[in-house]
Each structure stands twice: as C-alpha cells, then as structure tokens.
Short mmCIF file of C-alpha atoms in Angstrom, two decimals:
data_model
loop_
_atom_site.label_atom_id
_atom_site.label_comp_id
_atom_site.label_asym_id
_atom_site.label_seq_id
_atom_site.Cartn_x
_atom_site.Cartn_y
_atom_site.Cartn_z
CA UNK A 152 -66.88 46.60 -14.19
CA UNK A 153 -69.28 46.93 -17.09
CA UNK A 154 -71.76 44.23 -17.99
CA UNK A 155 -69.57 42.38 -20.51
CA UNK A 156 -66.61 42.35 -18.12
CA UNK A 157 -68.81 40.97 -15.34
CA UNK A 158 -70.05 38.18 -17.60
CA UNK A 159 -66.45 37.35 -18.55
CA UNK A 160 -65.47 37.15 -14.86
CA UNK A 161 -68.49 34.97 -14.10
CA UNK A 162 -67.44 32.65 -16.92
CA UNK A 163 -63.91 32.41 -15.52
CA UNK A 164 -65.28 31.65 -12.05
CA UNK A 165 -67.50 28.88 -13.46
CA UNK A 166 -64.50 27.36 -15.24
CA UNK A 167 -62.46 27.54 -12.01
CA UNK A 168 -65.24 25.93 -10.00
CA UNK A 169 -65.64 23.23 -12.65
CA UNK A 170 -61.92 22.50 -12.42
CA UNK A 171 -62.11 21.99 -8.65
CA UNK A 172 -65.21 19.78 -8.99
CA UNK A 173 -63.47 17.70 -11.64
CA UNK A 174 -60.33 17.42 -9.51
CA UNK A 175 -62.34 16.28 -6.50
CA UNK A 176 -64.47 13.60 -8.17
CA UNK A 177 -61.72 12.22 -10.42
CA UNK A 178 -59.38 11.56 -7.49
CA UNK A 179 -62.13 10.06 -5.34
CA UNK A 180 -63.41 7.80 -8.14
CA UNK A 181 -60.03 6.67 -9.48
CA UNK A 182 -59.48 2.94 -9.05
CA UNK A 183 -56.11 2.12 -7.55
CA UNK A 184 -55.78 -1.09 -9.53
CA UNK A 185 -56.23 0.83 -12.77
CA UNK A 186 -53.72 3.47 -11.66
CA UNK A 187 -51.21 0.75 -10.79
CA UNK A 188 -51.68 -0.74 -14.24
CA UNK A 189 -51.06 2.67 -15.86
CA UNK A 190 -47.96 3.17 -13.72
CA UNK A 191 -46.62 -0.25 -14.73
CA UNK A 192 -47.15 0.76 -18.36
CA UNK A 193 -44.75 3.69 -17.83
CA UNK A 194 -46.95 6.68 -16.95
CA UNK A 195 -45.25 8.56 -14.06
CA UNK A 196 -48.37 10.66 -13.47
CA UNK A 197 -50.17 7.58 -12.15
CA UNK A 198 -47.59 7.23 -9.36
CA UNK A 199 -48.19 10.89 -8.45
CA UNK A 200 -51.96 10.33 -8.23
CA UNK A 201 -51.52 7.22 -6.08
CA UNK A 202 -49.30 9.14 -3.66
CA UNK A 203 -51.98 11.82 -3.40
CA UNK A 204 -54.60 9.15 -2.72
CA UNK A 205 -52.53 7.83 0.18
CA UNK A 206 -52.57 11.28 1.84
CA UNK A 207 -55.48 13.19 0.25
CA UNK A 208 -56.04 15.70 3.05
CA UNK A 209 -54.12 18.64 1.56
CA UNK A 210 -55.55 17.94 -1.90
CA UNK A 211 -59.17 18.12 -0.76
CA UNK A 212 -58.42 21.15 1.38
CA UNK A 213 -57.35 23.05 -1.73
CA UNK A 214 -60.49 21.85 -3.51
CA UNK A 215 -62.76 23.11 -0.76
CA UNK A 216 -60.94 26.43 -0.39
CA UNK A 217 -61.15 26.98 -4.14
CA UNK A 218 -64.79 25.99 -4.47
CA UNK A 219 -65.96 28.13 -1.57
CA UNK A 220 -63.91 31.16 -2.66
CA UNK A 221 -65.20 30.88 -6.22
CA UNK A 222 -68.79 30.48 -5.03
CA UNK A 223 -68.58 33.63 -2.88
CA UNK A 224 -66.98 35.65 -5.67
CA UNK A 225 -69.52 34.35 -8.14
CA UNK A 226 -72.36 35.51 -5.95
CA UNK A 227 -70.86 38.97 -5.47
CA UNK A 228 -70.03 39.51 -9.14
CA UNK A 229 -73.26 37.98 -10.38
CA UNK A 230 -75.45 40.03 -8.07
CA UNK A 231 -73.68 43.25 -9.08
CA UNK A 232 -73.77 42.43 -12.79
CA UNK A 233 -77.28 41.13 -13.28
CA UNK A 234 -79.43 42.57 -10.49
CA UNK A 235 -79.45 46.18 -11.81
CA UNK A 236 -80.54 45.05 -15.26
CA UNK A 237 -83.34 42.86 -13.95
CA UNK A 238 -84.39 45.59 -11.51
CA UNK A 239 -84.55 48.16 -14.31
CA UNK A 240 -86.53 45.84 -16.53
CA UNK A 241 -89.01 44.90 -13.83
CA UNK A 242 -89.30 48.54 -12.74
CA UNK A 243 -91.31 49.18 -15.90
CA UNK A 244 -94.23 47.29 -14.33
CA UNK A 245 -93.50 47.17 -10.57
CA UNK A 246 -92.61 49.66 -7.88
CA UNK A 247 -88.95 50.06 -6.88
CA UNK A 248 -89.02 47.78 -3.79
CA UNK A 249 -90.67 44.90 -5.62
CA UNK A 250 -88.45 45.36 -8.66
CA UNK A 251 -85.29 45.22 -6.51
CA UNK A 252 -86.46 42.10 -4.68
CA UNK A 253 -87.47 40.23 -7.81
CA UNK A 254 -84.37 41.45 -9.66
CA UNK A 255 -82.14 40.03 -6.91
CA UNK A 256 -84.05 36.71 -6.94
CA UNK A 257 -83.80 36.46 -10.73
CA UNK A 258 -80.06 37.20 -10.62
CA UNK A 259 -79.52 34.70 -7.80
CA UNK A 260 -81.49 31.99 -9.63
CA UNK A 261 -79.60 32.40 -12.91
CA UNK A 262 -76.13 32.54 -11.33
CA UNK A 263 -76.90 29.55 -9.08
CA UNK A 264 -78.28 27.54 -12.01
CA UNK A 265 -75.20 28.27 -14.13
CA UNK A 266 -72.88 27.13 -11.33
CA UNK A 267 -74.93 24.00 -10.59
CA UNK A 268 -75.06 22.95 -14.24
CA UNK A 269 -71.62 23.93 -15.57
CA UNK A 270 -69.51 23.97 -12.39
CA UNK A 271 -70.96 20.97 -10.58
CA UNK A 272 -73.15 18.49 -12.46
CA UNK A 273 -71.37 18.48 -15.81
CA UNK A 274 -67.76 18.21 -14.51
CA UNK A 275 -68.67 15.59 -11.90
CA UNK A 276 -70.42 13.39 -14.46
CA UNK A 277 -67.45 13.87 -16.76
CA UNK A 278 -65.10 12.91 -13.93
CA UNK A 279 -67.08 9.75 -13.13
CA UNK A 280 -66.95 8.66 -16.78
CA UNK A 281 -63.13 8.50 -16.95
CA UNK A 282 -61.72 9.30 -13.50
CA UNK A 283 -58.19 7.92 -13.89
CA UNK A 284 -57.34 9.82 -17.06
CA UNK A 285 -58.73 13.09 -15.73
CA UNK A 286 -56.98 12.61 -12.38
CA UNK A 287 -53.67 12.36 -14.24
CA UNK A 288 -54.35 15.66 -16.01
CA UNK A 289 -55.36 17.70 -12.96
CA UNK A 290 -52.73 16.31 -10.56
CA UNK A 291 -49.94 18.69 -11.59
CA UNK A 292 -52.06 21.93 -11.46
CA UNK A 293 -53.39 20.84 -8.09
CA UNK A 294 -49.84 20.28 -6.80
CA UNK A 295 -49.00 23.86 -7.83
CA UNK A 296 -52.09 25.21 -6.02
CA UNK A 297 -51.23 23.15 -2.94
CA UNK A 298 -47.80 24.82 -2.88
CA UNK A 299 -49.22 28.33 -3.38
CA UNK A 300 -51.91 27.91 -0.71
CA UNK A 301 -49.65 26.03 1.70
CA UNK A 302 -50.37 28.26 4.77
CA UNK A 303 -54.15 27.92 4.38
CA UNK A 304 -53.82 24.22 3.54
CA UNK A 305 -51.76 23.63 6.67
CA UNK A 306 -54.24 25.48 8.90
CA UNK A 307 -57.37 23.78 7.61
CA UNK A 308 -55.80 20.32 7.24
CA UNK A 309 -54.45 20.35 10.79
CA UNK A 310 -57.83 21.50 12.09
CA UNK A 311 -59.58 18.67 10.21
CA UNK A 312 -57.02 16.15 11.51
CA UNK A 313 -57.69 17.35 15.04
CA UNK A 314 -61.42 16.79 14.59
CA UNK A 315 -60.80 13.27 13.28
CA UNK A 316 -58.63 12.44 16.29
CA UNK A 317 -61.19 13.87 18.72
CA UNK A 318 -63.90 11.70 17.13
CA UNK A 319 -61.66 8.64 16.98
CA UNK A 320 -61.96 8.34 13.19
CA UNK A 321 -59.36 7.49 10.56
CA UNK A 322 -58.80 9.82 7.62
CA UNK A 323 -56.74 7.30 5.65
CA UNK A 324 -58.23 5.69 2.57
CA UNK A 325 -58.67 1.91 2.79
CA UNK A 326 -57.69 0.43 -0.59
CA UNK A 327 -57.75 -3.21 0.44
CA UNK A 328 -59.56 -5.39 -2.08
CA UNK A 329 -61.68 -8.08 -0.43
CA UNK A 330 -63.28 -11.18 -1.88
CA UNK A 331 -66.64 -9.46 -1.63
CA UNK A 332 -65.29 -6.57 -3.72
CA UNK A 333 -64.15 -8.98 -6.42
CA UNK A 334 -67.47 -10.84 -6.40
CA UNK A 335 -69.35 -7.55 -6.71
CA UNK A 336 -67.17 -6.57 -9.67
CA UNK A 337 -67.79 -9.93 -11.32
CA UNK A 338 -71.54 -9.57 -10.83
CA UNK A 339 -71.46 -6.09 -12.31
CA UNK A 340 -69.41 -7.39 -15.24
CA UNK A 341 -71.91 -10.18 -15.88
CA UNK A 342 -74.84 -7.78 -15.79
CA UNK A 343 -73.14 -5.44 -18.26
CA UNK A 344 -72.30 -8.31 -20.60
CA UNK A 345 -68.51 -8.11 -20.18
CA UNK A 346 -68.46 -11.55 -18.50
CA UNK A 347 -70.52 -14.55 -19.49
CA UNK A 348 -72.61 -16.11 -16.74
CA UNK A 349 -70.44 -19.25 -16.73
CA UNK A 350 -67.25 -17.20 -16.53
CA UNK A 351 -68.66 -15.34 -13.53
CA UNK A 352 -69.55 -18.65 -11.87
CA UNK A 353 -66.06 -20.07 -12.40
CA UNK A 354 -64.43 -17.00 -10.86
CA UNK A 355 -66.79 -17.14 -7.87
CA UNK A 356 -65.99 -20.83 -7.40
CA UNK A 357 -62.25 -20.10 -7.42
CA UNK A 358 -62.66 -17.44 -4.74
CA UNK A 359 -64.73 -19.85 -2.64
CA UNK A 360 -62.02 -22.53 -2.61
CA UNK A 361 -60.65 -21.17 0.66
CA UNK A 362 -64.11 -21.20 2.30
CA UNK A 363 -65.26 -24.65 1.17
CA UNK A 364 -63.98 -27.63 3.12
CA UNK A 365 -62.74 -30.71 1.34
CA UNK A 366 -65.85 -32.54 2.52
CA UNK A 367 -67.94 -30.59 0.02
CA UNK A 368 -66.09 -32.14 -2.96
CA UNK A 369 -65.07 -35.59 -1.71
CA UNK A 370 -66.56 -38.99 -2.49
CA UNK A 371 -68.26 -40.20 0.68
CA UNK A 372 -67.00 -43.19 2.63
CA UNK A 373 -69.85 -45.48 1.52
CA UNK A 374 -69.10 -44.74 -2.13
CA UNK A 375 -65.40 -45.59 -2.00
CA UNK A 376 -64.25 -48.61 -4.04
CA UNK A 377 -61.14 -50.04 -2.38
CA UNK A 378 -58.98 -53.16 -2.25
CA UNK A 379 -57.62 -55.12 0.67
CA UNK A 380 -53.93 -55.88 0.51
CA UNK A 381 -54.60 -59.64 0.44
CA UNK A 382 -57.35 -59.56 -2.21
CA UNK A 383 -56.71 -62.23 -4.84
CA UNK A 384 -56.35 -61.51 -8.53
CA UNK A 385 -59.93 -62.60 -9.34
CA UNK A 386 -61.47 -60.25 -6.75
CA UNK A 387 -59.43 -57.31 -8.01
CA UNK A 388 -60.41 -57.92 -11.62
CA UNK A 389 -64.09 -58.30 -10.71
CA UNK A 390 -64.11 -55.09 -8.71
CA UNK A 391 -62.42 -53.16 -11.50
CA UNK A 392 -65.13 -54.33 -13.90
CA UNK A 393 -67.94 -53.61 -11.44
CA UNK A 394 -66.67 -50.25 -10.14
CA UNK A 395 -64.39 -48.63 -12.72
CA UNK A 396 -62.43 -45.75 -11.17
CA UNK A 397 -59.09 -44.15 -11.89
CA UNK A 398 -57.69 -44.75 -8.37
CA UNK A 399 -58.35 -47.29 -5.63
CA UNK A 400 -57.22 -47.09 -1.99
CA UNK A 401 -55.44 -50.19 -0.69
CA UNK A 402 -56.28 -51.12 2.90
CA UNK A 403 -55.03 -53.52 5.54
CA UNK A 404 -58.00 -55.32 7.08
CA UNK A 405 -60.61 -52.55 6.69
CA UNK A 406 -61.13 -49.16 5.08
CA UNK A 407 -59.87 -47.25 8.14
CA UNK A 408 -56.36 -48.68 7.70
CA UNK A 409 -55.25 -47.31 4.35
CA UNK A 410 -51.71 -48.30 3.39
CA UNK A 411 -51.58 -46.74 -0.07
CA UNK A 412 -53.36 -46.58 -3.38
CA UNK A 413 -53.15 -48.20 -6.76
CA UNK A 414 -53.60 -46.46 -10.11
CA UNK A 415 -56.04 -48.08 -12.53
CA UNK A 416 -53.58 -47.56 -15.41
CA UNK A 417 -51.06 -49.84 -13.68
CA UNK A 418 -53.75 -52.47 -13.17
CA UNK A 419 -54.92 -52.28 -16.78
CA UNK A 420 -51.35 -52.60 -18.00
CA UNK A 421 -50.95 -55.86 -16.11
CA UNK A 422 -54.29 -57.14 -17.36
CA UNK A 423 -53.34 -56.35 -20.99
CA UNK A 424 -49.97 -58.07 -20.53
CA UNK A 425 -51.69 -61.11 -18.94
CA UNK A 426 -49.73 -60.59 -15.76
CA UNK A 427 -51.15 -61.55 -12.35
CA UNK A 428 -52.24 -58.72 -10.04
CA UNK A 429 -50.92 -58.85 -6.49
CA UNK A 430 -51.24 -55.89 -4.13
CA UNK A 431 -48.39 -57.33 -2.07
CA UNK A 432 -46.16 -56.00 -4.83
CA UNK A 433 -44.61 -52.85 -3.36
CA UNK A 434 -44.01 -51.42 -6.82
CA UNK A 435 -47.73 -51.45 -7.57
CA UNK A 436 -49.02 -49.76 -4.40
CA UNK A 437 -48.12 -46.09 -4.10
CA UNK A 438 -47.84 -43.92 -1.01
CA UNK A 439 -51.12 -42.18 -0.33
CA UNK A 440 -51.70 -38.58 0.81
CA UNK A 441 -53.80 -38.34 3.99
CA UNK A 442 -55.54 -35.04 4.75
CA UNK A 443 -57.88 -33.99 7.59
CA UNK A 444 -61.50 -33.26 6.76
CA UNK A 445 -61.22 -29.68 8.09
CA UNK A 446 -58.94 -28.51 5.28
CA UNK A 447 -60.30 -26.14 2.66
CA UNK A 448 -60.21 -27.02 -1.01
CA UNK A 449 -57.54 -24.37 -1.49
CA UNK A 450 -55.34 -26.07 1.13
CA UNK A 451 -55.89 -29.46 -0.51
CA UNK A 452 -54.81 -28.04 -3.86
CA UNK A 453 -51.63 -26.74 -2.20
CA UNK A 454 -50.91 -30.19 -0.71
CA UNK A 455 -51.45 -31.80 -4.12
CA UNK A 456 -48.89 -29.35 -5.54
CA UNK A 457 -46.34 -30.01 -2.81
CA UNK A 458 -46.39 -33.82 -3.05
CA UNK A 459 -47.13 -33.97 -6.80
CA UNK A 460 -50.18 -36.15 -6.29
CA UNK A 461 -53.78 -35.89 -7.46
CA UNK A 462 -55.45 -38.29 -4.99
CA UNK A 463 -55.95 -38.07 -1.23
CA UNK A 464 -57.73 -39.96 1.54
CA UNK A 465 -59.68 -37.82 3.99
CA UNK A 466 -59.85 -38.69 7.68
CA UNK A 467 -61.65 -37.12 10.63
CA UNK A 468 -60.30 -36.26 14.06
CA UNK A 469 -60.65 -39.91 15.14
CA UNK A 470 -58.48 -41.06 12.19
CA UNK A 471 -61.48 -42.70 10.53
CA UNK A 472 -61.73 -42.48 6.76
CA UNK A 473 -64.63 -40.27 5.71
CA UNK A 474 -63.95 -40.01 1.99
CA UNK A 475 -61.49 -39.57 -0.86
CA UNK A 476 -60.83 -36.60 -3.12
CA UNK A 477 -59.05 -36.21 -6.44
CA UNK A 478 -57.72 -33.22 -8.30
CA UNK A 479 -60.55 -33.71 -10.76
CA UNK A 480 -63.07 -33.40 -7.89
CA UNK A 481 -61.61 -30.04 -6.92
CA UNK A 482 -61.50 -28.81 -10.51
CA UNK A 483 -65.08 -29.96 -11.04
CA UNK A 484 -66.06 -27.76 -8.11
CA UNK A 485 -64.41 -24.83 -9.87
CA UNK A 486 -65.47 -25.53 -13.45
CA UNK A 487 -68.82 -27.19 -12.85
CA UNK A 488 -70.33 -28.78 -15.94
CA UNK A 489 -67.72 -27.13 -18.18
CA UNK A 490 -65.39 -30.10 -17.66
CA UNK A 491 -67.79 -32.81 -16.52
CA UNK A 492 -71.09 -32.31 -18.41
CA UNK A 493 -71.86 -36.02 -18.48
CA UNK A 494 -71.70 -36.52 -14.72
CA UNK A 495 -74.90 -36.94 -12.77
CA UNK A 496 -76.10 -33.54 -11.70
CA UNK A 497 -76.57 -32.91 -8.00
CA UNK A 498 -79.23 -30.26 -8.59
CA UNK A 499 -81.93 -30.91 -11.19
CA UNK A 500 -84.55 -28.24 -11.80
CA UNK A 501 -87.86 -29.98 -12.48
CA UNK A 502 -89.91 -26.87 -13.23
CA UNK A 503 -90.13 -23.21 -12.30
CA UNK A 504 -90.87 -23.92 -8.63
CA UNK A 505 -89.22 -27.25 -7.76
CA UNK A 506 -85.77 -28.84 -7.66
CA UNK A 507 -84.53 -32.39 -7.05
CA UNK A 508 -81.30 -32.16 -5.04
CA UNK A 509 -78.84 -34.80 -3.86
CA UNK A 510 -78.43 -34.84 -0.09
CA UNK A 511 -74.63 -34.43 -0.28
CA UNK A 512 -74.87 -31.25 -2.35
CA UNK A 513 -72.79 -28.45 -0.76
CA UNK A 514 -74.84 -25.72 0.88
CA UNK A 515 -73.20 -23.05 -1.28
CA UNK A 516 -74.56 -24.71 -4.42
CA UNK A 517 -78.03 -25.01 -2.90
CA UNK A 518 -78.08 -21.32 -1.95
CA UNK A 519 -77.01 -20.36 -5.45
CA UNK A 520 -79.63 -22.54 -7.13
CA UNK A 521 -82.45 -21.25 -4.92
CA UNK A 522 -81.20 -17.65 -4.91
CA UNK A 523 -81.01 -17.60 -1.10
CA UNK A 524 -78.58 -15.56 0.97
CA UNK A 525 -78.20 -18.04 3.81
CA UNK A 526 -79.73 -20.93 5.73
CA UNK A 527 -80.20 -21.02 9.51
CA UNK A 528 -77.44 -22.28 11.83
CA UNK A 529 -74.79 -21.68 9.17
CA UNK A 530 -71.47 -23.23 10.11
CA UNK A 531 -72.98 -26.33 11.72
CA UNK A 532 -73.21 -28.28 8.45
CA UNK A 533 -71.81 -28.29 4.93
CA UNK A 534 -74.39 -30.21 2.89
CA UNK A 535 -78.14 -30.14 2.34
CA UNK A 536 -78.44 -33.35 4.36
CA UNK A 537 -76.65 -31.66 7.26
CA UNK A 538 -79.06 -28.73 7.09
CA UNK A 539 -82.05 -31.08 7.40
CA UNK A 540 -80.48 -32.95 10.33
CA UNK A 541 -79.80 -29.71 12.20
CA UNK A 542 -83.31 -28.41 11.58
CA UNK A 543 -85.04 -31.69 12.49
CA UNK A 544 -82.62 -32.47 15.37
CA UNK A 545 -82.61 -36.15 14.35
CA UNK A 546 -81.79 -38.41 11.42
CA UNK A 547 -84.40 -37.59 8.76
CA UNK A 548 -86.86 -40.17 7.45
CA UNK A 549 -88.78 -40.29 4.20
CA UNK A 550 -91.48 -37.59 3.90
CA UNK A 551 -89.82 -35.46 6.63
CA UNK A 552 -89.82 -31.81 5.58
CA UNK A 553 -88.56 -28.39 6.60
CA UNK A 554 -90.04 -25.07 5.52
CA UNK A 555 -87.68 -22.13 5.34
CA UNK A 556 -87.75 -18.71 3.69
CA UNK A 557 -90.45 -19.58 1.17
CA UNK A 558 -89.16 -23.08 0.33
CA UNK A 559 -90.14 -26.59 1.42
CA UNK A 560 -87.33 -29.15 1.75
CA UNK A 561 -88.85 -32.67 1.67
CA UNK A 562 -86.85 -35.90 2.04
CA UNK A 563 -87.74 -38.31 -0.78
CA UNK A 564 -85.26 -41.14 -0.30
CA UNK A 565 -83.07 -42.35 2.57
CA UNK A 566 -80.51 -45.15 2.16
CA UNK A 567 -79.02 -46.52 5.40
CA UNK A 568 -79.55 -43.21 7.21
CA UNK A 569 -78.03 -41.29 4.30
CA UNK A 570 -80.30 -38.79 2.59
CA UNK A 571 -80.21 -39.56 -1.11
CA UNK A 572 -82.71 -37.13 -2.60
CA UNK A 573 -84.52 -34.02 -1.42
CA UNK A 574 -87.38 -32.30 -3.19
CA UNK A 575 -87.25 -28.52 -2.80
CA UNK A 576 -90.41 -26.62 -3.71
CA UNK A 577 -91.16 -22.91 -3.70
CA UNK A 578 -94.07 -22.30 -1.34
CA UNK A 579 -97.13 -20.35 -2.42
CA UNK A 580 -99.00 -17.79 -0.30
CA UNK A 581 -100.62 -19.29 2.72
CA UNK A 582 -97.97 -21.97 3.26
CA UNK A 583 -96.65 -22.67 6.78
CA UNK A 584 -94.32 -20.07 8.26
CA UNK A 585 -90.58 -20.18 7.68
CA UNK A 586 -88.67 -22.47 10.02
CA UNK A 587 -91.46 -25.07 10.39
CA UNK A 588 -90.12 -28.62 10.52
CA UNK A 589 -91.91 -31.94 10.80
#
C-alpha cells in the first residue's frame, strides 16, 4: 500500500475501534428504567437492548474481539506507513540505527495517540452523554457481528463463563433498584438543581416510612387528652375548651382500657344544638383502631386504608397504651413544615453551632439536622431521649451531657423523668473525646 492508502486504512480502523468503544460504554451505561420507558413508548429497539443487558456476555465478547483485532491491525499498518517516512526524515541528521529507532517511536506515538483520542476517549465520553439513544443505534449492527463471529464468540464466552464458575462469581447484571439507589438519585438531582431541597426531603421521608416505627410520629401517653365513659357533660365541655383536639379516646376506668373514640366535630355539633353530651350514647363513640407500637409508619398507613380510619391508639406488648397517632401525624412526618408550618418545631437552630431539640424527636431527624451518619447503639432507641438514656445507662437529669462525634448533647429540662429539651452544641478543638458521658 502507498502512503495515502495506508492513511485511509488507519482512518477506517479508528472508526471501527470507535464503534466498538461506543457500543461497549453505551450498553454498560444505559439505565434500565429509561429503556423500559422508551419501550413503553413504542420503541422496539429498547426491548432488544434490554434483552442484551440480561445476557451481555456474547455482546462484550464481540466488542473485545473487535477492539483487539483493530488495535493489532492499526499497529501493523501504522508502523509500515509512517515509520519509513520518519526514518528517512531523521536520517538527514542521525545515523541509520538511531533514525530507525526514533522513526518507530514517532510512528508508535502518533498512531497510539490517534487511537486513544478518536477511538477511545471521544466515543466513550459521547456514549456516557446519551447512552440509551446510542445503545439503540448500535444494537442491530452488533447483533449482525455476533452472528458473523458466532464460533469465536462461543469459544471465548464459554471460556469466560468457565472462569466465572471456577471463581464462584456471577456474570449476570443486577438491575434491582434499592432505596439507597433512589436516595442517591434524589441527592444528585438536588445538587444539580432538578429537585428542590424540600422536594428531596419529602421523597426521602416517603422512602423512610417503612423504616420508622409508629412511635416516632405518635403523641406520647402523657400528652393524650381523653374522656372516661362516665364523664359528665360539664367535664367534657371543660376538657374540650382546655385541650382542643380533633379526636379524643374514650376509656373505661383508665387510659389503658380504651373502648372507642369520639370525633370533636360530633361534640361541637351537640354543643351548637344545645344538646347534652353523654359518652354512654353508642352512636357518639366510634370503634377505635388499636395498633402495636412495633409497626412502621407504612404499615399504619395501610391499616388506615383498610379500615377507612385516620386515628389509632398505640399499645405495647403488655397492652398498655403508649400513645395515639393520626393520619395527619404520619403526613406531617412526610411533608414536614409544608403542611404544618405553625406547629411547634422539634428542632430549633439557635446559631451556627447549637440546636435546641425536643427529647421525643426521632433519631432520623436529629441525624439529618446535625449531618451525622449514625449514633452509637443504633436500634436500641428511636428518639433523642432514648439515645441519652442508652449512653448514660440511667434516666437523665438536668445538666447531664453526652459527647459524641464532635457534638455535645446536654439535657436542659426534665419533666417527670421525661426529657423535654436537649441542647446540642458543636464541640471545638480540644473538647472531650467522642463517647464521653457524664
């Protein structure tokens, strides 16, 4: 071949190598969810690409055979085309041996650089930019090559499969989408500006519904306003005025014997109509939903849906009432201050390095506010108060504190053994070591 023919062949080899690089990266980077969406929109090529992704061994075998064959041919053609010209040029100043050596090195460097730039870097960056669309375009040519090279594909694929089995590895692609994958996508979307910070937080809260127990959203036992079945009209009216809620449990004797609940709207209707209020009236007291305190918020939502209720009483394993939860409590956990901006905040940031936090605040919210990954002994508690009890190994008192991971958790107020408020401060250099409690 003359010089121009050699350059033309080198160009064709670079194009061929670029095609294989593009085919490789586009299939590997294609998102299955996006391909499924394209298939649902009526593009049959997307189904073809997804089938290849399920069994990609033959596909990548063709890619590797093609790339290696092209690379070898490129070296042979390039060395024969360029080396003599460089050797002749350098021979004007150097002896023959040095000119041949440097001519070969110059030819090797130029050919290698052309392949790296145009057959590797450029097509792979192009493939990463829009992998699904490019995968659709190269799938059919690759299927043709797989059919033509079937004997080689079979030999190399079976050899690779044998190696995987000998090493105990799986060659199948795992396309399962986990909650962590979704959270990572949401975080990336928020950083790029596609999602607002509040939208990201709402989505994260929805995903966490199956990991948060109902205890993290309920009203605690000591904050429940309830009626006894035999309470007179005057007591009921006074309690409604003193503790206005939308729903009140009705109990027989004490709070641990709940017989139903009464809706405030029904009570107000009787008050407006000047009718007496008697909880002995079966039409006024409704059947109450009882749920165990180990249920997740997602499971509570499902029970609300099944019984068409939006109020439940929560009991522990000893059938003692530990709290109540409403549909609004669950939705507030999801939506945060988007639906209840006037409620008292559980976490109040005082300044850049300190927070005032309610003791019943769920641990997940505390971690998010402080930008912490975890707290010690995770799984043994659900609230900030529980964390302090586990760390101190006793019921905390005022001024008790725990230092952990650069933060100081100090108890400010305790009401009947219940931790009301905790001051969390970011420690400066020289503070006591993490894990110190006193």
